Coordinates of C-alpha atoms in Angstrom, one line a residue:
Chain A
M823 CA 0.0 0.1 -0.1
D824 CA 1.2 3.3 -1.0
W825 CA 1.2 5.6 2.4
V826 CA 1.4 8.8 0.5
N827 CA -1.8 7.9 -1.7
I828 CA -3.7 6.8 1.5
L829 CA -2.7 10.1 3.3
L830 CA -3.7 12.3 0.1
T831 CA -7.1 10.3 0.1
T832 CA -7.6 11.3 3.5
I833 CA -6.9 14.7 3.1
V834 CA -9.1 14.8 0.1
W835 CA -12.1 13.3 2.4
I836 CA -11.4 15.8 4.9
V837 CA -11.5 18.8 2.4
E838 CA -14.9 17.1 1.2
I839 CA -16.4 17.0 4.3
L840 CA -15.6 20.4 5.4
L841 CA -16.6 21.9 2.1
I842 CA -20.0 20.6 2.9
A843 CA -20.2 21.1 6.5
V844 CA -19.0 24.5 6.6
P845 CA -21.3 26.1 4.1
V846 CA -24.1 24.3 5.7
A847 CA -23.3 25.9 9.1
L848 CA -22.8 29.4 7.3
S849 CA -26.0 29.2 5.4
V850 CA -27.9 28.2 8.8
A851 CA -26.5 31.3 10.3
Y852 CA -27.8 33.4 7.5
I853 CA -31.1 31.5 6.8
T854 CA -32.0 32.6 10.7
Y855 CA -31.1 36.4 9.1
A856 CA -33.1 35.8 5.9
E857 CA -36.2 34.4 8.1
R858 CA -36.3 37.4 10.5
R859 CA -35.9 39.8 7.5
V860 CA -38.3 38.0 5.3
I861 CA -40.8 37.7 8.0
G862 CA -40.3 41.4 8.9
L863 CA -41.1 42.2 5.2
I864 CA -44.4 40.2 5.3
Q865 CA -45.4 41.8 8.6
A866 CA -44.6 45.3 7.4
R867 CA -41.8 45.9 9.6
K868 CA -37.9 46.2 9.3
G869 CA -36.6 43.0 11.0
C870 CA -33.1 43.0 12.3
N871 CA -31.3 46.0 10.7
R872 CA -28.9 47.4 13.4
V873 CA -25.9 45.0 13.7
G874 CA -23.7 46.0 10.6
P875 CA -25.0 47.1 7.1
H876 CA -28.3 45.9 6.7
G877 CA -28.0 43.8 10.0
L878 CA -25.8 41.4 8.1
L879 CA -23.6 40.8 11.0
Q880 CA -26.7 40.1 13.3
P881 CA -26.1 36.2 12.9
L882 CA -22.4 36.6 14.2
A883 CA -23.8 38.4 17.1
D884 CA -26.3 36.0 17.8
G885 CA -23.6 33.2 17.6
L886 CA -21.2 35.2 20.0
K887 CA -24.1 35.7 22.6
L888 CA -25.1 32.0 22.7
F889 CA -21.4 30.9 22.7
L890 CA -20.7 33.0 25.8
K891 CA -24.0 32.1 27.7
E892 CA -23.9 29.6 30.4
S893 CA -24.8 26.2 29.9
I894 CA -26.9 24.9 32.5
I895 CA -28.0 21.2 33.7
P896 CA -31.1 21.0 35.6
T897 CA -31.3 19.2 38.8
R898 CA -31.8 15.4 38.7
A899 CA -31.5 15.5 34.8
N900 CA -29.9 12.7 33.5
K901 CA -26.5 14.2 32.9
F902 CA -25.0 12.0 30.2
L903 CA -27.9 12.0 27.9
F904 CA -28.5 15.7 28.4
V905 CA -25.3 16.6 27.1
A906 CA -25.4 13.6 24.3
A907 CA -28.8 14.7 23.1
P908 CA -27.6 18.0 21.1
V909 CA -25.0 15.9 19.5
V910 CA -27.3 13.2 18.8
A911 CA -29.7 15.7 17.1
L912 CA -27.0 17.4 15.1
T913 CA -24.8 14.4 13.6
P914 CA -27.9 13.2 11.5
A915 CA -28.8 16.5 10.1
L916 CA -25.1 16.8 8.8
I917 CA -24.1 13.3 7.7
A918 CA -27.2 13.1 5.6
F919 CA -25.7 15.5 3.4
S920 CA -23.1 13.2 2.4
V921 CA -24.9 11.5 -0.4
V922 CA -26.6 14.7 -1.6
P923 CA -25.2 15.3 -5.2
F924 CA -24.7 18.9 -5.8
G925 CA -24.2 18.6 -9.6
E926 CA -21.8 17.2 -11.8
M927 CA -18.2 18.0 -13.0
S928 CA -16.3 17.1 -16.0
H929 CA -12.7 17.4 -14.3
S930 CA -11.3 16.6 -10.9
I931 CA -8.8 18.7 -9.0
L932 CA -7.2 15.5 -7.8
Q933 CA -7.2 12.1 -9.5
I934 CA -5.6 9.1 -8.2
H935 CA -5.2 6.6 -11.0
D936 CA -3.2 3.2 -10.7
G937 CA -1.0 5.0 -8.0
V938 CA -0.2 8.0 -10.4
R939 CA -1.5 11.2 -9.0
T940 CA -2.4 13.4 -11.8
W941 CA -3.7 17.2 -10.8
F942 CA -6.9 18.7 -12.5
A943 CA -7.2 15.8 -15.0
D944 CA -10.3 15.6 -17.4
L945 CA -12.4 12.8 -16.9
D946 CA -14.0 10.6 -19.5
T947 CA -17.3 10.4 -17.8
P948 CA -18.7 13.2 -15.4
Q949 CA -18.2 12.8 -11.9
V950 CA -21.3 13.4 -9.5
M951 CA -20.2 15.8 -6.8
A952 CA -21.2 14.1 -3.5
I953 CA -19.2 12.7 -0.8
A954 CA -20.5 9.2 -1.2
H955 CA -22.0 8.0 -4.4
L956 CA -24.5 5.6 -3.0
N957 CA -26.8 3.2 -5.0
V958 CA -29.7 3.6 -2.4
G959 CA -29.2 7.4 -1.7
V960 CA -32.8 7.9 -1.3
L961 CA -33.3 5.6 1.4
Y962 CA -30.0 6.7 2.9
V963 CA -31.5 10.1 3.3
M964 CA -34.6 8.7 4.7
A965 CA -33.0 6.6 7.1
I966 CA -30.6 9.4 8.4
S967 CA -33.2 11.9 8.8
S968 CA -35.5 9.6 10.7
L969 CA -32.4 9.3 13.3
A970 CA -33.0 13.1 14.1
I971 CA -35.8 12.0 16.2
Y972 CA -33.5 10.5 18.9
G973 CA -31.8 13.8 19.7
I974 CA -35.3 15.4 20.3
L975 CA -36.5 12.2 22.0
L976 CA -33.5 12.1 24.6
A977 CA -33.4 15.8 25.1
G978 CA -37.2 15.8 26.5
W979 CA -36.5 12.8 28.4
A980 CA -33.1 13.8 30.0
S981 CA -34.2 17.1 30.8
N982 CA -36.4 16.0 33.6
S983 CA -39.2 18.5 32.6
K984 CA -42.8 17.9 31.7
Y985 CA -42.8 20.5 29.1
A986 CA -39.7 19.0 27.6
L987 CA -41.2 15.5 27.8
I988 CA -44.5 16.4 26.2
G989 CA -42.8 18.4 23.6
A990 CA -40.6 15.3 22.7
V991 CA -43.6 13.0 22.8
R992 CA -45.4 15.2 20.3
A993 CA -42.2 15.4 18.0
T994 CA -42.0 11.8 18.0
C995 CA -45.7 11.2 16.9
Q996 CA -45.6 14.1 14.4
M997 CA -42.2 12.6 12.6
V998 CA -43.1 9.0 12.5
S999 CA -46.4 9.8 11.2
Y1000 CA -45.4 12.2 8.3
E1001 CA -42.3 9.9 7.5
I1002 CA -44.8 7.3 6.0
S1003 CA -46.6 9.8 3.9
M1004 CA -43.4 11.2 2.8
G1005 CA -41.9 7.6 2.1
F1006 CA -44.8 6.8 -0.1
A1007 CA -44.4 10.1 -2.0
L1008 CA -40.8 9.0 -2.7
V1009 CA -42.1 5.6 -4.1
C1010 CA -43.9 7.2 -6.6
V1011 CA -40.7 9.1 -7.8
L1012 CA -38.7 5.9 -7.6
M1013 CA -41.2 4.3 -10.0
L1014 CA -40.8 6.7 -12.6
A1015 CA -37.0 7.1 -12.1
G1016 CA -36.5 3.3 -12.0
T1017 CA -33.4 4.0 -9.5
M1018 CA -32.7 4.8 -5.9
D1019 CA -29.5 6.8 -6.6
L1020 CA -30.3 10.3 -6.4
S1021 CA -27.9 11.4 -9.3
G1022 CA -30.0 8.7 -11.3
I1023 CA -33.1 10.4 -10.5
V1024 CA -31.7 13.9 -11.6
H1025 CA -30.5 12.3 -14.9
A1026 CA -34.0 10.9 -15.4
Q1027 CA -35.4 14.4 -15.6
E1028 CA -32.8 15.9 -18.1
G1029 CA -33.9 18.4 -20.6
G1030 CA -36.1 21.1 -19.4
F1031 CA -38.9 21.6 -16.9
W1032 CA -41.4 19.5 -19.0
H1033 CA -39.3 16.3 -18.0
W1034 CA -39.2 17.4 -14.2
Y1035 CA -41.4 15.0 -11.9
I1036 CA -43.3 18.0 -10.4
I1037 CA -45.5 17.6 -13.7
P1038 CA -46.8 13.8 -13.4
L1039 CA -46.5 13.7 -9.6
F1040 CA -47.6 17.3 -8.7
P1041 CA -49.8 15.8 -5.6
M1042 CA -46.9 14.1 -4.5
F1043 CA -44.8 17.1 -4.5
L1044 CA -47.3 18.9 -2.3
V1045 CA -47.5 16.0 -0.1
Y1046 CA -43.5 15.9 0.3
L1047 CA -43.5 19.5 0.8
I1048 CA -45.9 19.8 3.4
S1049 CA -44.7 16.5 4.9
G1050 CA -41.2 18.1 4.8
C1051 CA -42.5 21.0 6.8
A1052 CA -44.0 18.6 9.6
E1053 CA -40.9 16.7 9.7
T1054 CA -38.4 19.5 10.3
N1055 CA -41.1 20.8 13.0
R1056 CA -41.6 24.0 11.0
T1057 CA -44.6 26.8 11.6
P1058 CA -47.5 25.5 10.7
F1059 CA -46.7 22.1 12.5
D1060 CA -44.5 23.3 15.1
L1061 CA -46.4 22.0 18.0
V1062 CA -43.3 20.5 19.2
E1063 CA -42.3 23.9 20.3
G1064 CA -45.6 25.6 20.9
E1065 CA -44.4 28.4 23.1
A1066 CA -48.2 29.1 24.0
E1067 CA -48.5 25.7 25.8
L1068 CA -45.2 24.2 26.2
V1069 CA -42.7 27.0 26.6
A1070 CA -40.5 25.9 24.1
G1071 CA -41.1 22.2 23.9
Y1072 CA -38.0 19.8 24.0
F1073 CA -35.3 22.4 24.5
V1074 CA -36.7 24.4 27.3
E1075 CA -33.8 23.4 29.6
Y1076 CA -31.1 24.0 27.1
S1077 CA -29.1 27.3 27.1
G1078 CA -26.2 28.6 25.4
M1079 CA -24.5 26.6 22.8
W1080 CA -26.5 23.4 23.4
F1081 CA -29.7 25.6 22.4
A1082 CA -27.6 26.6 19.5
T1083 CA -26.8 23.0 18.2
F1084 CA -30.6 22.2 18.2
S1085 CA -31.3 25.3 16.3
L1086 CA -28.4 24.2 14.0
A1087 CA -29.8 20.7 13.5
E1088 CA -33.2 22.1 12.7
Y1089 CA -32.0 24.5 10.1
A1090 CA -29.7 22.0 8.5
A1091 CA -32.7 19.7 8.2
L1092 CA -34.8 22.4 6.7
I1093 CA -31.9 22.8 4.0
L1094 CA -31.8 19.1 3.5
I1095 CA -35.7 19.0 2.7
S1096 CA -35.3 22.0 0.4
L1097 CA -32.5 20.0 -1.5
M1098 CA -34.2 17.0 -1.7
T1099 CA -37.4 18.5 -2.9
S1100 CA -35.3 20.3 -5.8
I1101 CA -33.6 17.0 -6.8
L1102 CA -36.5 14.7 -6.6
F1103 CA -39.1 17.0 -8.3
L1104 CA -37.6 20.0 -9.9
G1105 CA -34.7 18.2 -12.0
G1106 CA -31.9 18.9 -9.5
W1107 CA -28.9 20.6 -11.3
Y1108 CA -30.7 20.9 -14.5
A1109 CA -31.9 24.2 -15.9
P1110 CA -35.6 24.6 -16.7
F1111 CA -34.8 25.2 -20.5
P1112 CA -31.8 23.5 -22.1
F1113 CA -30.4 26.7 -23.5
L1114 CA -29.8 28.2 -19.8
D1115 CA -27.3 25.2 -19.4
F1116 CA -24.3 27.6 -19.6
I1117 CA -25.0 28.7 -16.0
P1118 CA -23.4 25.7 -13.7
G1119 CA -25.7 23.1 -12.3
T1120 CA -24.8 23.4 -8.6
I1121 CA -26.1 27.2 -9.0
W1122 CA -29.6 25.9 -10.6
L1123 CA -29.5 23.2 -7.4
L1124 CA -28.8 25.7 -5.0
A1125 CA -31.2 28.6 -6.5
K1126 CA -33.9 26.0 -6.4
T1127 CA -33.0 25.1 -2.7
A1128 CA -33.2 28.7 -1.7
F1129 CA -36.4 29.1 -3.2
F1130 CA -37.6 26.2 -1.4
V1131 CA -36.3 27.7 2.0
F1132 CA -38.0 31.0 1.2
V1133 CA -41.3 29.0 0.8
F1134 CA -40.7 27.4 4.3
I1135 CA -40.2 31.1 5.8
W1136 CA -43.1 32.1 3.9
F1137 CA -45.2 29.3 5.3
R1138 CA -44.1 30.6 8.6
A1139 CA -45.2 34.1 8.3
T1140 CA -48.5 33.1 6.6
F1141 CA -50.1 30.2 8.5
P1142 CA -51.5 29.8 11.9
R1143 CA -50.4 26.7 13.9
Y1144 CA -52.4 23.7 13.5
R1145 CA -54.3 22.0 16.3
Y1146 CA -52.7 18.6 17.2
D1147 CA -55.4 16.5 16.4
Q1148 CA -56.1 18.2 13.1
M1149 CA -52.3 17.8 12.1
M1150 CA -52.6 14.0 12.9
R1151 CA -55.7 13.6 10.8
L1152 CA -53.9 15.5 8.1
G1153 CA -51.2 13.0 8.1
W1154 CA -53.0 9.7 8.4
K1155 CA -56.4 10.5 7.1
V1156 CA -55.5 12.7 4.1
F1157 CA -51.8 12.2 2.8
L1158 CA -51.7 8.5 3.8
P1159 CA -54.6 7.6 1.3
W1160 CA -53.8 10.3 -1.0
T1161 CA -50.3 9.0 -1.6
L1162 CA -51.4 5.2 -1.6
A1163 CA -53.9 6.0 -4.3
W1164 CA -51.2 7.9 -6.4
I1165 CA -48.8 5.1 -6.0
A1166 CA -51.7 2.7 -7.8
V1167 CA -52.5 5.4 -10.3
V1168 CA -48.9 5.5 -11.3
G1169 CA -48.4 1.8 -11.4
I1170 CA -51.5 1.5 -13.5
F1171 CA -50.6 4.1 -15.6
I1172 CA -47.1 2.5 -16.3
Y1173 CA -48.4 -0.9 -17.0
T1174 CA -51.5 0.2 -19.3
P1175 CA -50.9 -0.4 -23.2
G1176 CA -51.5 2.9 -24.7
L1177 CA -51.0 5.0 -21.6
Q1178 CA -47.7 3.5 -21.4
D1179 CA -46.4 5.8 -24.1
I1180 CA -47.5 9.1 -22.5
I1181 CA -45.9 8.1 -18.8
G1182 CA -42.9 6.8 -20.9
F1183 CA -41.6 10.2 -21.4
Y1184 CA -40.8 10.7 -18.0
Q1185 CA -39.1 7.3 -17.9
P1186 CA -36.1 7.8 -20.3
W1187 CA -34.4 4.6 -18.8
R1188 CA -37.1 2.4 -20.4
Chain B
M658 CA -6.4 -7.1 5.9
I659 CA -8.1 -3.7 6.5
E660 CA -11.4 -5.5 5.7
A661 CA -11.0 -8.1 8.2
F662 CA -10.0 -5.4 10.9
F663 CA -13.2 -3.6 10.4
F664 CA -15.1 -6.8 10.4
Y665 CA -13.8 -7.5 13.8
V666 CA -14.3 -4.1 15.2
F667 CA -17.9 -4.1 14.0
A668 CA -18.5 -7.7 15.3
A669 CA -17.0 -7.2 18.7
M670 CA -19.2 -4.1 19.2
T671 CA -22.2 -5.7 18.0
V672 CA -21.6 -8.3 20.8
L673 CA -20.7 -5.7 23.2
A674 CA -23.7 -3.8 22.5
G675 CA -25.8 -7.0 22.7
A676 CA -24.3 -7.7 26.2
G677 CA -25.2 -3.9 27.0
V678 CA -28.8 -4.3 26.3
V679 CA -29.1 -7.3 28.9
L680 CA -26.5 -5.7 31.6
A681 CA -27.6 -2.0 31.6
R682 CA -29.8 -1.2 34.6
N683 CA -31.3 1.7 33.2
T684 CA -33.9 0.7 30.7
M685 CA -33.3 3.7 28.5
Y686 CA -29.6 2.7 28.3
S687 CA -30.8 -0.6 27.3
V688 CA -32.8 0.5 24.3
M689 CA -29.7 2.7 23.4
W690 CA -27.5 -0.3 23.6
L691 CA -30.1 -2.1 21.2
I692 CA -30.0 0.6 18.7
F693 CA -26.2 0.9 18.7
C694 CA -26.4 -2.9 18.0
F695 CA -28.7 -2.4 15.0
F696 CA -26.2 0.2 13.7
N697 CA -23.2 -2.4 14.0
A698 CA -25.1 -5.0 12.1
A699 CA -26.2 -2.5 9.6
A700 CA -22.4 -1.7 9.2
L701 CA -21.7 -5.6 8.7
F702 CA -24.4 -5.6 5.8
F703 CA -22.4 -2.6 4.2
M704 CA -19.3 -4.6 4.4
L705 CA -20.9 -7.4 2.4
D706 CA -21.9 -4.6 -0.3
A707 CA -25.5 -5.2 0.7
E708 CA -26.3 -1.7 1.1
F709 CA -29.8 -2.2 0.5
L710 CA -30.3 -4.4 3.6
G711 CA -27.9 -2.2 5.9
I712 CA -30.2 1.0 5.1
I713 CA -33.2 -0.9 5.3
L714 CA -32.3 -2.3 8.9
I715 CA -31.4 1.2 9.9
L716 CA -34.7 2.7 8.3
V717 CA -37.2 0.2 9.8
Y718 CA -35.6 -1.0 13.2
V719 CA -33.6 2.0 14.3
G720 CA -35.8 4.8 12.6
A721 CA -39.2 3.4 13.4
V722 CA -39.3 0.2 15.7
M723 CA -36.9 1.6 18.2
V724 CA -38.6 5.0 18.4
L725 CA -41.6 3.3 19.5
F726 CA -39.6 1.1 22.1
M727 CA -38.0 4.4 23.4
F728 CA -41.4 5.8 23.5
V729 CA -42.9 3.2 25.7
V730 CA -39.7 3.2 27.9
M731 CA -40.0 6.9 28.5
M732 CA -43.6 6.8 29.5
L733 CA -42.7 4.0 32.1
E734 CA -41.7 5.0 35.6
V735 CA -39.6 2.2 36.3
N736 CA -36.1 3.7 35.2
K737 CA -33.8 1.1 37.2
A738 CA -34.6 -2.5 36.8
R739 CA -33.3 -4.7 39.7
L740 CA -30.3 -6.8 38.2
R741 CA -31.0 -10.7 38.0
E742 CA -34.5 -10.3 39.3
G743 CA -36.2 -13.7 38.5
F744 CA -33.0 -14.9 37.1
L745 CA -33.6 -18.6 37.9
Q746 CA -37.4 -18.3 36.7
Y747 CA -36.3 -17.4 33.2
L748 CA -33.2 -19.4 33.1
P749 CA -34.8 -22.8 31.5
T750 CA -36.5 -21.3 28.9
G751 CA -33.7 -18.6 28.1
G752 CA -31.1 -21.5 28.2
M753 CA -33.1 -23.8 26.0
I754 CA -33.2 -21.0 23.4
A755 CA -29.6 -20.1 23.6
L756 CA -28.8 -23.8 23.2
M757 CA -30.7 -24.2 20.1
L758 CA -29.3 -21.1 18.4
L759 CA -25.8 -22.4 19.4
I760 CA -26.6 -25.8 17.8
E761 CA -28.2 -24.0 14.6
L762 CA -25.2 -21.8 14.4
I763 CA -22.5 -24.7 14.5
G764 CA -24.8 -26.6 11.9
A765 CA -24.8 -23.6 9.7
S766 CA -21.2 -22.9 10.0
S767 CA -20.1 -26.5 9.5
S768 CA -22.6 -27.1 6.5
G769 CA -20.0 -26.0 4.0
V770 CA -21.7 -22.8 2.8
F771 CA -19.2 -20.7 4.5
D772 CA -16.1 -22.5 3.3
N773 CA -13.1 -20.4 2.3
E774 CA -13.2 -21.2 -1.4
K775 CA -16.9 -20.6 -1.8
V776 CA -16.7 -17.1 -0.1
A777 CA -13.8 -16.2 -2.2
A778 CA -15.7 -17.1 -5.2
V779 CA -18.5 -15.0 -4.3
G780 CA -15.9 -12.0 -3.2
H781 CA -17.1 -8.8 -4.0
L782 CA -19.7 -9.4 -6.6
G783 CA -22.1 -7.1 -4.7
A784 CA -19.9 -4.1 -5.7
E785 CA -21.0 -4.4 -9.3
V786 CA -24.6 -5.6 -8.9
N787 CA -27.0 -3.2 -7.8
N788 CA -28.5 -5.3 -5.0
T789 CA -31.8 -3.4 -4.8
V790 CA -32.8 -4.6 -8.3
E791 CA -31.6 -8.2 -7.5
I792 CA -33.7 -8.6 -4.3
G793 CA -36.5 -7.0 -6.0
K794 CA -36.4 -9.5 -9.0
V795 CA -35.9 -12.6 -6.7
L796 CA -38.7 -11.2 -4.3
Y797 CA -41.2 -10.7 -7.1
T798 CA -40.6 -13.8 -9.3
Q799 CA -39.1 -16.7 -7.1
Y800 CA -40.7 -15.7 -3.7
L801 CA -43.7 -13.9 -4.8
L802 CA -46.1 -16.5 -3.2
S803 CA -44.3 -16.2 0.6
F804 CA -43.9 -12.4 -0.2
E805 CA -47.6 -12.1 -0.6
I806 CA -48.4 -14.3 2.4
A807 CA -46.1 -12.2 4.6
A808 CA -47.9 -9.1 3.3
V809 CA -51.5 -10.6 4.0
I810 CA -50.2 -11.3 7.3
L811 CA -49.0 -8.0 8.0
L812 CA -52.4 -6.5 6.8
I813 CA -54.2 -8.8 9.3
A814 CA -52.2 -7.7 12.0
L815 CA -52.5 -4.2 11.2
V816 CA -56.2 -4.4 11.1
G817 CA -56.5 -6.4 14.3
A818 CA -54.6 -3.7 15.9
I819 CA -57.0 -1.3 14.9
V820 CA -59.9 -3.3 15.6
L821 CA -58.5 -4.1 19.4
T822 CA -58.3 -0.5 20.2
L823 CA -61.0 0.9 18.4
R824 CA -64.1 1.9 20.3
S825 CA -66.7 4.5 20.1
R826 CA -68.2 6.4 23.1
D827 CA -71.2 8.1 22.8
D828 CA -71.2 9.9 26.1
V829 CA -68.0 11.8 25.2
K830 CA -68.1 14.9 23.3
Y831 CA -65.6 15.0 20.5
Q832 CA -64.9 17.3 17.8
N833 CA -65.5 16.1 14.3
I834 CA -62.7 17.7 12.4
S835 CA -64.0 17.1 8.9
K836 CA -67.0 19.2 10.0
Q837 CA -64.7 21.8 11.5
V838 CA -62.3 22.0 8.6
N839 CA -65.1 22.2 6.0
V840 CA -66.7 25.2 7.5
R841 CA -67.2 28.1 4.9
K842 CA -67.4 31.7 5.6
E843 CA -71.1 31.7 4.6
D844 CA -71.8 29.3 7.4
R845 CA -70.7 31.3 10.2
M846 CA -70.6 34.9 9.2
K847 CA -73.5 37.1 8.2
T848 CA -73.0 40.3 6.6
V849 CA -75.3 43.1 8.2
K850 CA -75.4 46.6 6.5
V851 CA -75.9 48.9 8.9
K852 CA -77.3 52.5 7.7
S853 CA -74.6 55.1 8.7

């Protein structure tokens, strides 16, 4: 084994991980800023505009404030789990990004080929810009984002507080319920794309917006977006945090950096849901019109993601909070039958002669 | 060599986590050990290039089943179970199961399926084959009948669980959400023109 190669590969991996983790953390900071400004705009007020030009340094000031605050462990709390919970919440939120394809590149900066290192080599086939190119990328994202629940559950239980516990219980019910309709919405996408590989799903939507899965699967797109909102505990569904009845839900007892870690995880999940929606339904890194392809794919993907982040902020400013039983009804009695019916519809569509040609338009692999 | 190293690491951690489930006094810790055990088992699947099985293990067991386990444990008041309580009472049954498993394991490993040559022949075929597709092909052709029977059994269990807990009480006032949601402005609001 060539130790130089191993060392170089390790360095490349670390750089790749940092290239994803650092922008995620930064964009989380600035999404909090954007959220306050956008909600301010919608509610006809200014939002934060005092720290720095246009308030642009506000996230840094917030970060500094949280960093300097005292971290308190409540009495009779389970100390180990109380400290572990923020970490457990943040880890899945970050590692889910490892399979997200951010675009394709036709040349790599460092290529290791038969022990010979060539710098900035042109590749024969375009490489997917993801840390791990997994065959089951969709399932991986589903599995890892469903782990985020443990952070919330542990935080609620370990805090030794009834508000935190009720918040955690609510979060669990909510996430388990909406995961199901989310999964079924994904099944429709998989049926059309014929692959679980995220970059394969994007490839299946190549060539203009009329190839995107938002058109044949529009109801599923809505289900996915709304379930994503519920999964990330965003406002119409933020009963987990419900200030009015639960103070702040599962993280009442957390202060300082631990609290910030929870926020980081929550906003990272928000970015992930936006990314996944753009990849699964809006053609990922492809431009809406083929002649716009001169703009790099990564910019298209990030623009679509930014749009969905904006939509989630918009939701927050527009909709009042759901009542808990109404929310559970929406998940189980509306979305679940709806998605199941749509799976049947898509399946029958694919295998009916005659209709086959219409749906075949969205199945380039056939 | 590096593969064998990782195999032993994950295998040892699986066994350790299994022991942790049994030996932890705090039931919450037991559940967490079990989650850790599933993770390591998934890692072992990954090492066999069976990424579909590994991910499904995490998705179903860690993501759904264990959440419900933890849910129940959280709701229970007993956090610390007394160690070795009823140890002798459960020893015969548990010991028999352990013995049967041991015999099965010995039988399986001496049956010749796990011979070095055969394992080497299979090697890393999985790396080139999309095992999601392969599992799907086998499941929906060769094992279609057993797959469908399993599905029907699960459906019956689902319906059974609902039927067991379903009860309607007439003396309780509850809200009809469909009715609430379907309310229109015209039903509740009356515009009155007041002379100014």
